[in-house]
Amino acid sequence: MSDLMLPTYFLSHGGGPWPFMLDQYGGRYDRLLASLQDIPRQIGTTPRAVLVVTAHWEGPQFLLSSGAQPGMIYDYSGFPAHTYELHYPAPGEPALAARVKALLDGAGQAASLDERRGYDHGTFSVLYPIYPAADVPVVQLSLKHGYDALTHVQAGRALAPLRDEGVLIIGSGLSYHNLRQFGPGGGHASQQFDSWLRETMALAPAERLAQLLRWSEAPAARQAHPYEDHLLPLMVALGAAEQEAAATVYHEDDFFGALAVTSFRFGAPAAPDLPADP
């Protein structure tokens, strides 16, 4: 790893526009907020851009937001009126979108540009706490229909050179995503799957990958992820740092009263990790 190579992240992004509703959540998001706010310290530099692999966008092939000034997508319902007027004004970076497309195309993973795509909540909900000034350019990458885990790992492998080019790669999803059991009813399944996931992250790279490609065989896998859209951004983040160790950068086991949720970093930080909360 060169001195300039950035780590990659898989971030559990929480629900809807939560960073803009903290007063209404009574501390429920304090630990997630703190973990996101710590990322600039971990990487030790301001990246020239961020590539967000968002669980909230998919297509028949990989898609990239390529507009210079992306708008907003309010892809949630039932939230206060002000959350449908939010604006995260970070610029896009068309040149980076074209670079990502070239890397994916060159690896046999066809990609297309979408200059009209705005920021969905999988993107702005994590980036607002990390870069509240919205002064770091952002490009979004979609998932690919079919939800094939290896395809998304391979996409991550293709994107690995970006880490030496000042681009921070973030996979934005959720380590537990069953909206019908998002609370005490999902506690047992989330705990089972999350324990397996954290144990898997601690394995040597080859075994870790083999386990992740068989994720649906894990305890309570389909209870935790009836659809794997919120897990697949992890595959891209891992693929871009496949031989590097994983570290837990956020974990709690009482999210929304009962759920276990976790975020990971792949690759060493520029600054030492802080001690975990007791």
CSV table of C-alpha atoms in Angstrom, one decimal:
chain,number,residue,atom,x,y,z
A,1,MET,CA,0.0,0.0,0.0
A,2,SER,CA,1.4,3.4,-0.9
A,3,ASP,CA,1.2,6.3,1.4
A,4,LEU,CA,-1.5,7.9,-0.7
A,5,MET,CA,-3.8,4.8,-1.0
A,6,LEU,CA,-7.1,5.4,0.7
A,7,PRO,CA,-9.1,2.7,2.5
A,8,THR,CA,-12.6,1.7,1.4
A,9,TYR,CA,-15.7,1.6,3.5
A,10,PHE,CA,-19.0,-0.2,3.8
A,11,LEU,CA,-21.3,2.0,5.8
A,12,SER,CA,-24.6,1.1,7.3
A,13,HIS,CA,-26.5,4.2,6.3
A,14,GLY,CA,-29.5,4.2,8.6
A,15,GLY,CA,-33.0,5.2,7.7
A,16,GLY,CA,-34.1,7.9,5.3
A,17,PRO,CA,-33.0,11.5,6.0
A,18,TRP,CA,-32.0,10.8,9.6
A,19,PRO,CA,-29.0,13.3,9.8
A,20,PHE,CA,-31.6,16.1,9.3
A,21,MET,CA,-33.9,14.8,12.1
A,22,LEU,CA,-31.5,14.3,15.0
A,23,ASP,CA,-33.7,16.3,17.5
A,24,GLN,CA,-36.5,13.9,16.8
A,25,TYR,CA,-34.6,10.7,17.3
A,26,GLY,CA,-33.5,11.3,20.9
A,27,GLY,CA,-29.9,10.0,20.5
A,28,ARG,CA,-30.8,6.9,18.5
A,29,TYR,CA,-28.3,7.8,15.9
A,30,ASP,CA,-25.5,9.2,18.1
A,31,ARG,CA,-23.1,6.3,17.6
A,32,LEU,CA,-23.6,6.1,13.8
A,33,LEU,CA,-23.2,9.9,13.6
A,34,ALA,CA,-20.0,9.8,15.6
A,35,SER,CA,-18.6,7.0,13.4
A,36,LEU,CA,-19.2,8.9,10.2
A,37,GLN,CA,-17.8,12.1,11.6
A,38,ASP,CA,-14.6,10.3,12.5
A,39,ILE,CA,-13.9,9.1,8.9
A,40,PRO,CA,-11.9,12.3,7.8
A,41,ARG,CA,-9.6,11.7,10.8
A,42,GLN,CA,-9.1,8.1,9.9
A,43,ILE,CA,-8.1,8.8,6.3
A,44,GLY,CA,-6.0,11.8,7.2
A,45,THR,CA,-6.7,13.8,4.0
A,46,THR,CA,-9.5,15.3,2.0
A,47,PRO,CA,-10.1,13.1,-1.0
A,48,ARG,CA,-10.4,14.7,-4.4
A,49,ALA,CA,-13.7,13.0,-4.8
A,50,VAL,CA,-16.0,10.3,-3.3
A,51,LEU,CA,-17.4,7.3,-5.2
A,52,VAL,CA,-20.6,6.1,-3.5
A,53,VAL,CA,-21.9,2.6,-4.4
A,54,THR,CA,-25.5,3.1,-3.3
A,55,ALA,CA,-28.0,0.4,-2.5
A,56,HIS,CA,-30.8,2.7,-3.8
A,57,TRP,CA,-30.0,2.5,-7.5
A,58,GLU,CA,-29.7,-0.4,-9.8
A,59,GLY,CA,-29.8,-1.0,-13.5
A,60,PRO,CA,-29.3,-3.7,-16.2
A,61,GLN,CA,-25.7,-2.7,-16.2
A,62,PHE,CA,-23.7,-0.5,-13.8
A,63,LEU,CA,-24.7,3.1,-14.0
A,64,LEU,CA,-22.8,6.2,-13.0
A,65,SER,CA,-24.1,9.7,-12.1
A,66,SER,CA,-22.2,12.0,-14.4
A,67,GLY,CA,-23.9,15.4,-14.0
A,68,ALA,CA,-21.9,18.4,-12.8
A,69,GLN,CA,-24.5,19.5,-10.4
A,70,PRO,CA,-26.7,16.6,-9.3
A,71,GLY,CA,-30.1,17.2,-7.8
A,72,MET,CA,-31.9,15.3,-5.1
A,73,ILE,CA,-33.9,12.2,-4.9
A,74,TYR,CA,-36.2,11.9,-1.9
A,75,ASP,CA,-36.5,8.1,-2.0
A,76,TYR,CA,-38.4,7.7,1.3
A,77,SER,CA,-41.9,8.3,2.6
A,78,GLY,CA,-43.7,9.4,5.8
A,79,PHE,CA,-41.0,11.8,7.0
A,80,PRO,CA,-41.5,15.5,7.9
A,81,ALA,CA,-42.1,18.0,5.2
A,82,HIS,CA,-38.7,19.7,5.5
A,83,THR,CA,-37.0,16.4,4.6
A,84,TYR,CA,-38.4,16.8,1.1
A,85,GLU,CA,-36.7,20.1,0.6
A,86,LEU,CA,-33.2,19.1,1.7
A,87,HIS,CA,-30.3,19.9,-0.6
A,88,TYR,CA,-26.8,18.4,-0.4
A,89,PRO,CA,-25.0,20.7,-2.9
A,90,ALA,CA,-21.8,18.7,-3.4
A,91,PRO,CA,-20.7,18.9,-7.1
A,92,GLY,CA,-20.5,16.0,-9.3
A,93,GLU,CA,-17.4,15.1,-11.3
A,94,PRO,CA,-18.1,14.1,-14.9
A,95,ALA,CA,-14.4,13.3,-15.5
A,96,LEU,CA,-14.4,10.8,-12.6
A,97,ALA,CA,-17.6,9.2,-13.8
A,98,ALA,CA,-15.9,8.7,-17.2
A,99,ARG,CA,-12.8,7.2,-15.5
A,100,VAL,CA,-14.9,4.8,-13.5
A,101,LYS,CA,-16.8,3.8,-16.7
A,102,ALA,CA,-13.5,3.1,-18.4
A,103,LEU,CA,-12.3,1.0,-15.6
A,104,LEU,CA,-15.4,-1.1,-15.5
A,105,ASP,CA,-15.6,-1.4,-19.2
A,106,GLY,CA,-12.0,-2.5,-19.3
A,107,ALA,CA,-12.8,-5.3,-16.8
A,108,GLY,CA,-15.7,-6.6,-18.8
A,109,GLN,CA,-18.3,-4.9,-16.6
A,110,ALA,CA,-20.3,-2.7,-18.9
A,111,ALA,CA,-21.3,0.7,-17.5
A,112,SER,CA,-23.3,3.7,-18.7
A,113,LEU,CA,-23.4,7.3,-17.7
A,114,ASP,CA,-26.5,9.1,-16.4
A,115,GLU,CA,-26.1,12.8,-16.2
A,116,ARG,CA,-29.6,13.3,-14.7
A,117,ARG,CA,-29.2,11.1,-11.6
A,118,GLY,CA,-29.5,13.0,-8.3
A,119,TYR,CA,-28.3,12.1,-4.8
A,120,ASP,CA,-30.5,9.5,-3.1
A,121,HIS,CA,-30.6,9.1,0.6
A,122,GLY,CA,-28.0,6.2,0.5
A,123,THR,CA,-25.6,8.9,-0.6
A,124,PHE,CA,-26.5,12.1,1.2
A,125,SER,CA,-27.4,10.4,4.5
A,126,VAL,CA,-23.7,9.3,5.0
A,127,LEU,CA,-21.9,12.1,3.2
A,128,TYR,CA,-23.6,15.0,5.1
A,129,PRO,CA,-22.1,13.8,8.5
A,130,ILE,CA,-18.7,13.2,6.8
A,131,TYR,CA,-18.5,16.3,4.7
A,132,PRO,CA,-21.1,18.7,5.9
A,133,ALA,CA,-19.7,21.5,3.8
A,134,ALA,CA,-20.5,19.5,0.7
A,135,ASP,CA,-17.2,20.6,-0.8
A,136,VAL,CA,-16.0,17.2,-2.0
A,137,PRO,CA,-17.2,16.1,-5.5
A,138,VAL,CA,-19.4,13.0,-5.6
A,139,VAL,CA,-20.1,10.3,-8.2
A,140,GLN,CA,-22.6,7.6,-7.5
A,141,LEU,CA,-22.4,4.0,-8.8
A,142,SER,CA,-25.4,1.7,-9.0
A,143,LEU,CA,-25.9,-1.9,-8.4
A,144,LYS,CA,-26.5,-4.3,-11.3
A,145,HIS,CA,-29.7,-6.3,-11.8
A,146,GLY,CA,-29.4,-9.9,-10.8
A,147,TYR,CA,-27.6,-9.1,-7.5
A,148,ASP,CA,-24.7,-11.5,-8.2
A,149,ALA,CA,-22.2,-11.1,-5.4
A,150,LEU,CA,-19.1,-12.1,-7.5
A,151,THR,CA,-20.1,-9.5,-10.2
A,152,HIS,CA,-20.0,-6.8,-7.6
A,153,VAL,CA,-16.7,-8.0,-6.1
A,154,GLN,CA,-15.2,-7.9,-9.7
A,155,ALA,CA,-16.5,-4.4,-10.1
A,156,GLY,CA,-14.7,-3.4,-6.9
A,157,ARG,CA,-11.5,-5.0,-8.2
A,158,ALA,CA,-11.7,-2.9,-11.3
A,159,LEU,CA,-12.1,0.2,-9.2
A,160,ALA,CA,-9.1,-0.4,-7.0
A,161,PRO,CA,-6.8,2.0,-8.9
A,162,LEU,CA,-9.0,4.9,-7.8
A,163,ARG,CA,-7.7,4.5,-4.3
A,164,ASP,CA,-4.2,5.7,-5.5
A,165,GLU,CA,-5.9,8.6,-7.3
A,166,GLY,CA,-7.4,10.3,-4.3
A,167,VAL,CA,-10.9,8.8,-4.6
A,168,LEU,CA,-12.6,7.5,-1.5
A,169,ILE,CA,-14.8,4.5,-2.3
A,170,ILE,CA,-17.8,4.1,0.0
A,171,GLY,CA,-20.3,1.2,-0.2
A,172,SER,CA,-23.5,2.6,1.3
A,173,GLY,CA,-26.1,0.0,2.4
A,174,LEU,CA,-27.1,-1.6,5.7
A,175,SER,CA,-25.8,-4.8,7.3
A,176,TYR,CA,-29.4,-5.6,8.3
A,177,HIS,CA,-32.3,-4.7,5.9
A,178,ASN,CA,-35.6,-6.3,6.5
A,179,LEU,CA,-38.1,-3.4,6.6
A,180,ARG,CA,-40.9,-5.7,7.8
A,181,GLN,CA,-38.9,-6.6,10.8
A,182,PHE,CA,-37.2,-3.3,11.5
A,183,GLY,CA,-37.4,-3.3,15.3
A,184,PRO,CA,-37.7,-5.9,18.1
A,185,GLY,CA,-39.1,-8.5,15.8
A,186,GLY,CA,-35.9,-8.6,13.8
A,187,GLY,CA,-33.6,-8.6,16.8
A,188,HIS,CA,-32.7,-12.3,16.8
A,189,ALA,CA,-32.1,-12.6,13.1
A,190,SER,CA,-30.0,-9.4,12.9
A,191,GLN,CA,-27.9,-10.6,15.8
A,192,GLN,CA,-27.3,-14.0,14.2
A,193,PHE,CA,-26.4,-12.6,10.8
A,194,ASP,CA,-24.3,-9.7,12.2
A,195,SER,CA,-22.2,-12.1,14.3
A,196,TRP,CA,-21.5,-14.2,11.2
A,197,LEU,CA,-20.6,-11.1,9.2
A,198,ARG,CA,-18.2,-9.8,11.8
A,199,GLU,CA,-16.6,-13.2,12.2
A,200,THR,CA,-16.3,-13.4,8.4
A,201,MET,CA,-14.6,-10.0,8.1
A,202,ALA,CA,-11.9,-11.2,10.5
A,203,LEU,CA,-10.9,-14.2,8.2
A,204,ALA,CA,-7.9,-14.3,5.9
A,205,PRO,CA,-8.7,-12.7,2.5
A,206,ALA,CA,-9.3,-15.8,0.5
A,207,GLU,CA,-11.5,-17.5,3.1
A,208,ARG,CA,-13.3,-14.2,3.8
A,209,LEU,CA,-14.2,-13.9,0.1
A,210,ALA,CA,-15.3,-17.5,-0.2
A,211,GLN,CA,-17.6,-17.0,2.8
A,212,LEU,CA,-19.1,-13.8,1.5
A,213,LEU,CA,-19.9,-15.3,-1.9
A,214,ARG,CA,-21.9,-17.9,0.1
A,215,TRP,CA,-23.5,-15.2,2.3
A,216,SER,CA,-27.0,-16.6,1.7
A,217,GLU,CA,-26.0,-19.8,3.7
A,218,ALA,CA,-25.2,-17.7,6.8
A,219,PRO,CA,-27.4,-17.9,9.9
A,220,ALA,CA,-30.6,-16.0,9.3
A,221,ALA,CA,-29.3,-14.6,6.0
A,222,ARG,CA,-32.6,-14.3,4.3
A,223,GLN,CA,-34.3,-13.0,7.4
A,224,ALA,CA,-31.7,-10.2,7.5
A,225,HIS,CA,-31.7,-9.6,3.8
A,226,PRO,CA,-34.9,-10.7,2.0
A,227,TYR,CA,-33.3,-8.8,-0.9
A,228,GLU,CA,-29.6,-8.3,-0.9
A,229,ASP,CA,-29.5,-4.7,-2.3
A,230,HIS,CA,-28.2,-3.3,1.0
A,231,LEU,CA,-25.5,-5.9,1.3
A,232,LEU,CA,-24.0,-5.7,-2.2
A,233,PRO,CA,-22.3,-2.4,-1.7
A,234,LEU,CA,-20.1,-4.3,0.8
A,235,MET,CA,-19.0,-6.6,-2.1
A,236,VAL,CA,-17.7,-3.6,-4.1
A,237,ALA,CA,-15.9,-2.0,-1.2
A,238,LEU,CA,-14.2,-5.3,-0.4
A,239,GLY,CA,-13.3,-6.0,-4.0
A,240,ALA,CA,-11.4,-2.7,-4.2
A,241,ALA,CA,-9.3,-3.7,-1.2
A,242,GLU,CA,-9.5,-7.5,-1.4
A,243,GLN,CA,-6.2,-8.4,0.2
A,244,GLU,CA,-6.5,-5.9,3.1
A,245,ALA,CA,-7.7,-6.3,6.6
A,246,ALA,CA,-11.2,-5.3,7.7
A,247,ALA,CA,-11.9,-3.2,10.8
A,248,THR,CA,-15.2,-2.5,12.4
A,249,VAL,CA,-15.7,1.2,12.5
A,250,TYR,CA,-19.3,1.2,13.8
A,251,HIS,CA,-21.4,-1.4,15.6
A,252,GLU,CA,-24.4,-1.5,17.9
A,253,ASP,CA,-26.7,-4.2,18.9
A,254,ASP,CA,-29.7,-2.2,20.0
A,255,PHE,CA,-30.4,-0.1,16.9
A,256,PHE,CA,-34.1,0.7,16.9
A,257,GLY,CA,-34.3,-1.2,20.2
A,258,ALA,CA,-33.0,-4.6,19.1
A,259,LEU,CA,-31.1,-4.7,15.8
A,260,ALA,CA,-27.4,-5.4,15.3
A,261,VAL,CA,-25.8,-3.1,12.6
A,262,THR,CA,-22.2,-2.7,11.6
A,263,SER,CA,-19.9,-0.7,9.3
A,264,PHE,CA,-16.5,-1.8,8.1
A,265,ARG,CA,-13.3,-0.3,6.7
A,266,PHE,CA,-10.9,-2.2,4.4
A,267,GLY,CA,-7.3,-1.1,4.5
A,268,ALA,CA,-5.3,0.8,7.1
A,269,PRO,CA,-6.2,4.3,8.2
A,270,ALA,CA,-3.7,7.2,8.2
A,271,ALA,CA,-4.5,7.8,11.9
A,272,PRO,CA,-4.6,5.0,14.5
A,273,ASP,CA,-8.1,3.8,15.4
A,274,LEU,CA,-9.6,5.3,18.6
A,275,PRO,CA,-10.4,2.8,21.4
A,276,ALA,CA,-13.8,1.3,21.1
A,277,ASP,CA,-16.5,2.6,23.5
A,278,PRO,CA,-16.7,0.5,26.7
